[in-house]
């Protein structure tokens, strides 16, 4: 990544959403040169498929499909079906984020209907501090759903999930969610400017 012409360097930051979030947590934990990591509504355990790295395998976090709910529009609500990563045997799915070198920013939508994102962010905070690491920055947005995109993207409350192959309900109240997208975009930029270049953003994004 540092050799890519559009990567400024000398540091690398990661931004991950949903499943991409736990992949970024894994990258920050196992790869060198990751200076700052932002997670948007992500889990602290490996999800959906086993993670293979060198001779190590982290199993996927289990689930109980009986706990899923279906909306009147036949969309899946998955937030309650995932197993608790702090209970055995799910502890094996936890990503060893205490191995990461750089700081974390967790962006949390409190109306996320896919993950217990607020709970996972708190798990990360307690876990990191228990291992002598700094407390991560956590920003929570009431009534924001799972898909916190860049500003002015339309709210995606439901879609057919590419992995599950089913229509999934993500949550989010339109006005609050839109405001969360605007603020989160600025918070993410500020975080990366601080930890990648040691500066503050000069101007606001025009997006």
PDB file of C-alpha atoms in Angstrom, residues 43-199:
ATOM      1  CA  UNK A  43     -17.757  -6.609  15.422  1.00  0.00           C
ATOM      2  CA  UNK A  44     -14.677  -7.343  17.565  1.00  0.00           C
ATOM      3  CA  UNK A  45     -14.860 -11.028  16.642  1.00  0.00           C
ATOM      4  CA  UNK A  46     -14.216 -12.646  13.288  1.00  0.00           C
ATOM      5  CA  UNK A  47     -17.518 -13.133  11.481  1.00  0.00           C
ATOM      6  CA  UNK A  48     -19.179 -15.145   8.699  1.00  0.00           C
ATOM      7  CA  UNK A  49     -16.152 -17.199   7.565  1.00  0.00           C
ATOM      8  CA  UNK A  50     -12.952 -18.488   9.238  1.00  0.00           C
ATOM      9  CA  UNK A  51      -9.945 -16.164   8.995  1.00  0.00           C
ATOM     10  CA  UNK A  52      -6.700 -17.768   7.816  1.00  0.00           C
ATOM     11  CA  UNK A  53      -3.369 -16.020   8.430  1.00  0.00           C
ATOM     12  CA  UNK A  54      -0.115 -17.946   8.021  1.00  0.00           C
ATOM     13  CA  UNK A  55      -0.533 -21.066  10.199  1.00  0.00           C
ATOM     14  CA  UNK A  56      -3.318 -19.575  12.319  1.00  0.00           C
ATOM     15  CA  UNK A  57      -7.090 -19.889  11.927  1.00  0.00           C
ATOM     16  CA  UNK A  58      -9.627 -17.732  13.769  1.00  0.00           C
ATOM     17  CA  UNK A  59     -13.080 -19.377  13.597  1.00  0.00           C
ATOM     18  CA  UNK A  60     -16.153 -17.359  12.738  1.00  0.00           C
ATOM     19  CA  UNK A  61     -18.451 -16.138  15.502  1.00  0.00           C
ATOM     20  CA  UNK A  62     -21.379 -18.516  15.797  1.00  0.00           C
ATOM     21  CA  UNK A  63     -25.039 -17.593  15.603  1.00  0.00           C
ATOM     22  CA  UNK A  64     -28.481 -18.859  16.552  1.00  0.00           C
ATOM     23  CA  UNK A  65     -30.847 -18.399  13.573  1.00  0.00           C
ATOM     24  CA  UNK A  66     -33.801 -19.020  15.874  1.00  0.00           C
ATOM     25  CA  UNK A  67     -33.164 -15.564  17.407  1.00  0.00           C
ATOM     26  CA  UNK A  68     -33.460 -13.684  14.144  1.00  0.00           C
ATOM     27  CA  UNK A  69     -36.573 -11.618  13.509  1.00  0.00           C
ATOM     28  CA  UNK A  70     -38.525 -10.888  10.349  1.00  0.00           C
ATOM     29  CA  UNK A  71     -40.170  -7.531   9.621  1.00  0.00           C
ATOM     30  CA  UNK A  72     -43.596  -7.091   8.062  1.00  0.00           C
ATOM     31  CA  UNK A  73     -41.777  -6.501   4.766  1.00  0.00           C
ATOM     32  CA  UNK A  74     -40.059  -9.914   5.105  1.00  0.00           C
ATOM     33  CA  UNK A  75     -36.642  -8.408   5.904  1.00  0.00           C
ATOM     34  CA  UNK A  76     -34.250 -10.147   8.282  1.00  0.00           C
ATOM     35  CA  UNK A  77     -33.194  -8.477  11.535  1.00  0.00           C
ATOM     36  CA  UNK A  78     -30.023 -10.241  12.628  1.00  0.00           C
ATOM     37  CA  UNK A  79     -28.871  -8.170  15.619  1.00  0.00           C
ATOM     38  CA  UNK A  80     -29.901 -10.712  18.283  1.00  0.00           C
ATOM     39  CA  UNK A  81     -28.807 -13.904  16.574  1.00  0.00           C
ATOM     40  CA  UNK A  82     -25.037 -13.548  16.978  1.00  0.00           C
ATOM     41  CA  UNK A  83     -23.382 -15.361  19.885  1.00  0.00           C
ATOM     42  CA  UNK A  84     -21.724 -13.392  22.680  1.00  0.00           C
ATOM     43  CA  UNK A  85     -17.986 -13.222  21.817  1.00  0.00           C
ATOM     44  CA  UNK A  86     -17.127 -13.063  25.526  1.00  0.00           C
ATOM     45  CA  UNK A  87     -18.590 -16.496  26.253  1.00  0.00           C
ATOM     46  CA  UNK A  88     -17.036 -19.873  25.487  1.00  0.00           C
ATOM     47  CA  UNK A  89     -16.496 -21.253  22.922  1.00  0.00           C
ATOM     48  CA  UNK A  90     -16.887 -17.909  21.137  1.00  0.00           C
ATOM     49  CA  UNK A  91     -13.763 -16.445  22.763  1.00  0.00           C
ATOM     50  CA  UNK A  92     -11.745 -18.197  20.080  1.00  0.00           C
ATOM     51  CA  UNK A  93     -13.348 -15.873  17.529  1.00  0.00           C
ATOM     52  CA  UNK A  94     -12.172 -12.694  19.264  1.00  0.00           C
ATOM     53  CA  UNK A  95      -9.591 -10.753  17.278  1.00  0.00           C
ATOM     54  CA  UNK A  96      -6.436 -10.043  19.376  1.00  0.00           C
ATOM     55  CA  UNK A  97      -6.689  -6.286  18.885  1.00  0.00           C
ATOM     56  CA  UNK A  98      -4.320  -5.717  21.809  1.00  0.00           C
ATOM     57  CA  UNK A  99      -1.533  -6.561  19.327  1.00  0.00           C
ATOM     58  CA  UNK A 100      -2.332  -3.490  17.218  1.00  0.00           C
ATOM     59  CA  UNK A 101       0.106  -0.600  17.352  1.00  0.00           C
ATOM     60  CA  UNK A 102      -2.148   2.328  16.477  1.00  0.00           C
ATOM     61  CA  UNK A 103      -5.306   3.888  17.959  1.00  0.00           C
ATOM     62  CA  UNK A 104      -8.902   2.991  17.116  1.00  0.00           C
ATOM     63  CA  UNK A 105     -12.020   5.020  16.376  1.00  0.00           C
ATOM     64  CA  UNK A 106     -15.359   3.213  16.632  1.00  0.00           C
ATOM     65  CA  UNK A 107     -18.340   4.807  14.842  1.00  0.00           C
ATOM     66  CA  UNK A 108     -21.560   3.364  16.283  1.00  0.00           C
ATOM     67  CA  UNK A 109     -25.151   3.650  15.105  1.00  0.00           C
ATOM     68  CA  UNK A 110     -27.369   2.964  18.100  1.00  0.00           C
ATOM     69  CA  UNK A 111     -30.209   1.790  15.833  1.00  0.00           C
ATOM     70  CA  UNK A 112     -27.960  -0.757  14.101  1.00  0.00           C
ATOM     71  CA  UNK A 113     -30.147  -3.823  13.458  1.00  0.00           C
ATOM     72  CA  UNK A 114     -27.317  -6.011  12.144  1.00  0.00           C
ATOM     73  CA  UNK A 115     -24.725  -5.921  14.943  1.00  0.00           C
ATOM     74  CA  UNK A 116     -24.671  -4.949  18.588  1.00  0.00           C
ATOM     75  CA  UNK A 117     -22.152  -2.326  17.553  1.00  0.00           C
ATOM     76  CA  UNK A 118     -22.273  -0.317  20.772  1.00  0.00           C
ATOM     77  CA  UNK A 119     -21.661  -3.451  22.839  1.00  0.00           C
ATOM     78  CA  UNK A 120     -18.757  -4.518  20.614  1.00  0.00           C
ATOM     79  CA  UNK A 121     -17.136  -1.084  20.907  1.00  0.00           C
ATOM     80  CA  UNK A 122     -17.350  -1.288  24.701  1.00  0.00           C
ATOM     81  CA  UNK A 123     -15.878  -4.799  24.628  1.00  0.00           C
ATOM     82  CA  UNK A 124     -12.953  -3.422  22.621  1.00  0.00           C
ATOM     83  CA  UNK A 125     -12.473  -0.581  25.117  1.00  0.00           C
ATOM     84  CA  UNK A 126     -12.405  -2.876  28.149  1.00  0.00           C
ATOM     85  CA  UNK A 127     -10.221  -5.434  26.363  1.00  0.00           C
ATOM     86  CA  UNK A 128      -7.635  -2.890  25.244  1.00  0.00           C
ATOM     87  CA  UNK A 129      -7.383  -1.242  28.652  1.00  0.00           C
ATOM     88  CA  UNK A 130      -7.071  -4.632  30.353  1.00  0.00           C
ATOM     89  CA  UNK A 131      -4.011  -5.224  28.174  1.00  0.00           C
ATOM     90  CA  UNK A 132      -2.429  -1.873  29.020  1.00  0.00           C
ATOM     91  CA  UNK A 133      -3.525  -0.133  25.814  1.00  0.00           C
ATOM     92  CA  UNK A 134      -5.149   3.261  25.389  1.00  0.00           C
ATOM     93  CA  UNK A 135      -8.919   3.512  25.448  1.00  0.00           C
ATOM     94  CA  UNK A 136     -10.312   3.723  21.890  1.00  0.00           C
ATOM     95  CA  UNK A 137     -12.353   6.691  20.783  1.00  0.00           C
ATOM     96  CA  UNK A 138     -16.043   5.773  20.530  1.00  0.00           C
ATOM     97  CA  UNK A 139     -18.629   8.041  18.886  1.00  0.00           C
ATOM     98  CA  UNK A 140     -22.260   6.951  19.159  1.00  0.00           C
ATOM     99  CA  UNK A 141     -25.152   8.263  17.083  1.00  0.00           C
ATOM    100  CA  UNK A 142     -28.708   7.782  18.413  1.00  0.00           C
ATOM    101  CA  UNK A 143     -31.206   6.585  15.774  1.00  0.00           C
ATOM    102  CA  UNK A 144     -28.456   5.957  13.206  1.00  0.00           C
ATOM    103  CA  UNK A 145     -28.590   2.564  11.530  1.00  0.00           C
ATOM    104  CA  UNK A 146     -26.000   0.110  10.262  1.00  0.00           C
ATOM    105  CA  UNK A 147     -25.001   1.682   6.938  1.00  0.00           C
ATOM    106  CA  UNK A 148     -23.311   4.962   7.901  1.00  0.00           C
ATOM    107  CA  UNK A 149     -22.086   6.031   4.457  1.00  0.00           C
ATOM    108  CA  UNK A 150     -20.356   9.307   3.484  1.00  0.00           C
ATOM    109  CA  UNK A 151     -22.582  12.417   3.671  1.00  0.00           C
ATOM    110  CA  UNK A 152     -25.609  12.772   1.415  1.00  0.00           C
ATOM    111  CA  UNK A 153     -25.748   9.160   0.383  1.00  0.00           C
ATOM    112  CA  UNK A 154     -29.406   8.081   0.727  1.00  0.00           C
ATOM    113  CA  UNK A 155     -30.207   6.078   3.818  1.00  0.00           C
ATOM    114  CA  UNK A 156     -30.052   2.353   3.094  1.00  0.00           C
ATOM    115  CA  UNK A 157     -32.519   0.831   5.557  1.00  0.00           C
ATOM    116  CA  UNK A 158     -32.750  -2.550   3.811  1.00  0.00           C
ATOM    117  CA  UNK A 159     -31.190  -4.449   0.930  1.00  0.00           C
ATOM    118  CA  UNK A 160     -30.414  -7.980  -0.225  1.00  0.00           C
ATOM    119  CA  UNK A 161     -27.279  -8.991   1.679  1.00  0.00           C
ATOM    120  CA  UNK A 162     -24.510 -10.182  -0.634  1.00  0.00           C
ATOM    121  CA  UNK A 163     -23.379 -12.968   1.736  1.00  0.00           C
ATOM    122  CA  UNK A 164     -26.630 -14.017   3.387  1.00  0.00           C
ATOM    123  CA  UNK A 165     -28.598 -13.830   0.138  1.00  0.00           C
ATOM    124  CA  UNK A 166     -31.625 -12.430   1.976  1.00  0.00           C
ATOM    125  CA  UNK A 167     -33.283  -9.049   2.353  1.00  0.00           C
ATOM    126  CA  UNK A 168     -31.834  -7.521   5.535  1.00  0.00           C
ATOM    127  CA  UNK A 169     -33.161  -4.598   7.598  1.00  0.00           C
ATOM    128  CA  UNK A 170     -30.388  -2.264   8.796  1.00  0.00           C
ATOM    129  CA  UNK A 171     -32.257   0.344  10.822  1.00  0.00           C
ATOM    130  CA  UNK A 172     -31.864   4.107  10.996  1.00  0.00           C
ATOM    131  CA  UNK A 173     -34.232   7.087  11.249  1.00  0.00           C
ATOM    132  CA  UNK A 174     -33.704   9.209   8.096  1.00  0.00           C
ATOM    133  CA  UNK A 175     -33.069  12.645   9.648  1.00  0.00           C
ATOM    134  CA  UNK A 176     -30.866  11.417  12.516  1.00  0.00           C
ATOM    135  CA  UNK A 177     -29.017   8.994  10.258  1.00  0.00           C
ATOM    136  CA  UNK A 178     -28.253  11.703   7.688  1.00  0.00           C
ATOM    137  CA  UNK A 179     -26.886  13.987  10.386  1.00  0.00           C
ATOM    138  CA  UNK A 180     -24.757  11.132  11.688  1.00  0.00           C
ATOM    139  CA  UNK A 181     -23.268  10.628   8.225  1.00  0.00           C
ATOM    140  CA  UNK A 182     -22.223  14.285   8.003  1.00  0.00           C
ATOM    141  CA  UNK A 183     -20.663  14.344  11.471  1.00  0.00           C
ATOM    142  CA  UNK A 184     -19.005  10.928  11.177  1.00  0.00           C
ATOM    143  CA  UNK A 185     -17.307  11.957   7.914  1.00  0.00           C
ATOM    144  CA  UNK A 186     -15.718  14.950   9.665  1.00  0.00           C
ATOM    145  CA  UNK A 187     -14.763  12.880  12.715  1.00  0.00           C
ATOM    146  CA  UNK A 188     -13.089  10.237  10.538  1.00  0.00           C
ATOM    147  CA  UNK A 189     -11.076  12.837   8.638  1.00  0.00           C
ATOM    148  CA  UNK A 190     -10.020  14.546  11.856  1.00  0.00           C
ATOM    149  CA  UNK A 191      -8.931  11.216  13.346  1.00  0.00           C
ATOM    150  CA  UNK A 192      -6.836  10.299  10.309  1.00  0.00           C
ATOM    151  CA  UNK A 193      -5.265  13.750  10.017  1.00  0.00           C
ATOM    152  CA  UNK A 194      -4.256  13.604  13.678  1.00  0.00           C
ATOM    153  CA  UNK A 195      -2.808  10.102  13.708  1.00  0.00           C
ATOM    154  CA  UNK A 196      -1.409   9.891  10.180  1.00  0.00           C
ATOM    155  CA  UNK A 197       0.064  13.359   9.699  1.00  0.00           C
ATOM    156  CA  UNK A 198      -0.171  15.020  13.119  1.00  0.00           C
ATOM    157  CA  UNK A 199      -2.261  17.895  11.761  1.00  0.00           C
TER     158      UNK A 199
END
